[in-house]
PDB file of C-alpha atoms in Angstrom:
ATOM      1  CA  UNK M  25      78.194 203.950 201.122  1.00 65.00           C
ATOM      2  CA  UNK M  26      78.663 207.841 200.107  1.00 68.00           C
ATOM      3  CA  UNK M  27      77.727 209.417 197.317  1.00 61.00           C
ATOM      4  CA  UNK M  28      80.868 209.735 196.030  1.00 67.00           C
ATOM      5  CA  UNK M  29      81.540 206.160 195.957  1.00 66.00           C
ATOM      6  CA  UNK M  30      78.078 205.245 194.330  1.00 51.00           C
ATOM      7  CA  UNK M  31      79.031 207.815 192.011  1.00 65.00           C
ATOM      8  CA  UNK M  32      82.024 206.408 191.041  1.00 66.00           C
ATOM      9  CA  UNK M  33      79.961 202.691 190.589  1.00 57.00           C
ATOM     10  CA  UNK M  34      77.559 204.285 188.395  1.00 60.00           C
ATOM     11  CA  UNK M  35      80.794 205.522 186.132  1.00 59.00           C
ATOM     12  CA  UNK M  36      82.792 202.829 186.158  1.00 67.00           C
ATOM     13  CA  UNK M  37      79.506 200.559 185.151  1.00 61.00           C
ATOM     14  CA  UNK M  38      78.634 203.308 182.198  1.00 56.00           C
ATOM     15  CA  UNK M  39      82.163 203.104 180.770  1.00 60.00           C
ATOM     16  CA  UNK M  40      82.064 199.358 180.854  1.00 56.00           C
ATOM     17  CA  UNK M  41      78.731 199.759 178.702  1.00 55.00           C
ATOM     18  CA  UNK M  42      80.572 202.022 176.509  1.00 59.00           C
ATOM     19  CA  UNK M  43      83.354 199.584 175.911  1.00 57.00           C
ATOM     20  CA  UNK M  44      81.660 196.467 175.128  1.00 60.00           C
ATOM     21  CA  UNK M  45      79.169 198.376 172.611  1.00 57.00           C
ATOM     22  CA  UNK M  46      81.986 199.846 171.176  1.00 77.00           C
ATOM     23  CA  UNK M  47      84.037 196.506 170.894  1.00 83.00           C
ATOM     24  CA  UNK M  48      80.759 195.412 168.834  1.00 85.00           C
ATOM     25  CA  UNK M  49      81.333 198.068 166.647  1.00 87.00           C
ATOM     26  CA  UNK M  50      84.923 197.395 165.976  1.00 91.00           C
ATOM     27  CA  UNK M  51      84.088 193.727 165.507  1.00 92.00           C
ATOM     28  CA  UNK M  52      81.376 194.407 163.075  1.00 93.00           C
ATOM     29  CA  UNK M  53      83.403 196.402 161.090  1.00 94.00           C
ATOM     30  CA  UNK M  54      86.392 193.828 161.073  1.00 94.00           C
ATOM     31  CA  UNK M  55      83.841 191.452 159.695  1.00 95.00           C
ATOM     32  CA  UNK M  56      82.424 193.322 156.952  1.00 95.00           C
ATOM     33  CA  UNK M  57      86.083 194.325 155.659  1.00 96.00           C
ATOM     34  CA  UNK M  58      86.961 190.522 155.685  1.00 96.00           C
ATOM     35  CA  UNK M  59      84.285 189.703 153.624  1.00 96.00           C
ATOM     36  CA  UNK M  60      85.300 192.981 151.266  1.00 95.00           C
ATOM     37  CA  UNK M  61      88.756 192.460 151.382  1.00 95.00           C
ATOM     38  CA  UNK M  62      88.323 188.206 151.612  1.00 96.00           C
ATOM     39  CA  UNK M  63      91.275 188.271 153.699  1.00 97.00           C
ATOM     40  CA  UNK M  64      92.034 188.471 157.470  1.00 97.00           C
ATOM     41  CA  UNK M  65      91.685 192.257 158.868  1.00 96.00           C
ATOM     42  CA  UNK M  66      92.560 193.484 162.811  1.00 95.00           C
ATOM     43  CA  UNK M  67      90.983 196.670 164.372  1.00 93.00           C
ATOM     44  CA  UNK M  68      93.198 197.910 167.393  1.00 91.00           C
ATOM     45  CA  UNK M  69      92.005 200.563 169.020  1.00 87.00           C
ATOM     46  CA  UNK M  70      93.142 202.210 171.950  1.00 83.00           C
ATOM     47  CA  UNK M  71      91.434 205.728 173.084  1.00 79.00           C
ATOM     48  CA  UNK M  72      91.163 207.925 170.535  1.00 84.00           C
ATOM     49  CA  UNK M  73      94.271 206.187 167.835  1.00 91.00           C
ATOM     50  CA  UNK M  74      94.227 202.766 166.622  1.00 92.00           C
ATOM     51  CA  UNK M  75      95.312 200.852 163.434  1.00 95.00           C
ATOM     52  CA  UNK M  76      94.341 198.549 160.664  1.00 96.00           C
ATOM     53  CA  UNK M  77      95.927 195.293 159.658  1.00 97.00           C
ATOM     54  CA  UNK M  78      95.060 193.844 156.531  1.00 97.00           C
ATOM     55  CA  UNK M  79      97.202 190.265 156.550  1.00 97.00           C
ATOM     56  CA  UNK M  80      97.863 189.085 152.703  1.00 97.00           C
ATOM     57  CA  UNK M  81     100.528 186.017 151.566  1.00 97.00           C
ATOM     58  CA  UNK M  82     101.305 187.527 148.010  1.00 97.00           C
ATOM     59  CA  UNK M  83     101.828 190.137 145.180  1.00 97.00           C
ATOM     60  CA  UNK M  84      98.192 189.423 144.357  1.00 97.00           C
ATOM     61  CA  UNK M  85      96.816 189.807 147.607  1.00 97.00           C
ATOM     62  CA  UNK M  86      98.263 193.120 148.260  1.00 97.00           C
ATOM     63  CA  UNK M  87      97.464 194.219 144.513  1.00 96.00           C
ATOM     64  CA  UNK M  88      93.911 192.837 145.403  1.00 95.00           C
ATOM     65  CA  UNK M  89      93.935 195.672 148.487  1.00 96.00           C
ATOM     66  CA  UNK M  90      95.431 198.250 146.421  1.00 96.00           C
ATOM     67  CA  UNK M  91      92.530 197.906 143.836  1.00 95.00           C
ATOM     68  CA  UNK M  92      90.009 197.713 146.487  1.00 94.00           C
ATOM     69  CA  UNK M  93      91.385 201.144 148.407  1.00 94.00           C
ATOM     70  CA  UNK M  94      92.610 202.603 145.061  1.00 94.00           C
ATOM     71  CA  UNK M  95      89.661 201.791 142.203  1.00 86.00           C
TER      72      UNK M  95
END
């Protein structure tokens, strides 16, 4: 095995690392703005963008996020 490749091992193994703490993260968060929110909420994230989803069923649902972003 070369350097190089072991290199390249040791990388790829960091950024795996990297991902799964940061999918923790991301989960965490989702969680705690569930329980704030007391609906159903998506992180996406893909490098350095991503998006929100906040899922609600009616007028008072969304007013509900409105308050909660808006007070």
């Amino acid at each position: 095995m070369s350097v190089r490749e072991l290199e390249s091992i040791i990388k790829s193994n960091d950024e795996k690392k990297e991902f799964e703490v940061e999918s923790e993260v991301i989960r965490e968060i989702e969680e705690n703005l569930m329980k704030l929110f007391g609906l159903k909420v998506r992180i996406q994230k893909k490098r350095n963008r991503g998006k929100i989803e906040i899922e609600f069923s009616s007028d008072e649902e969304l007013e509900k996020i409105i308050s909660i972003l808006m007070p």
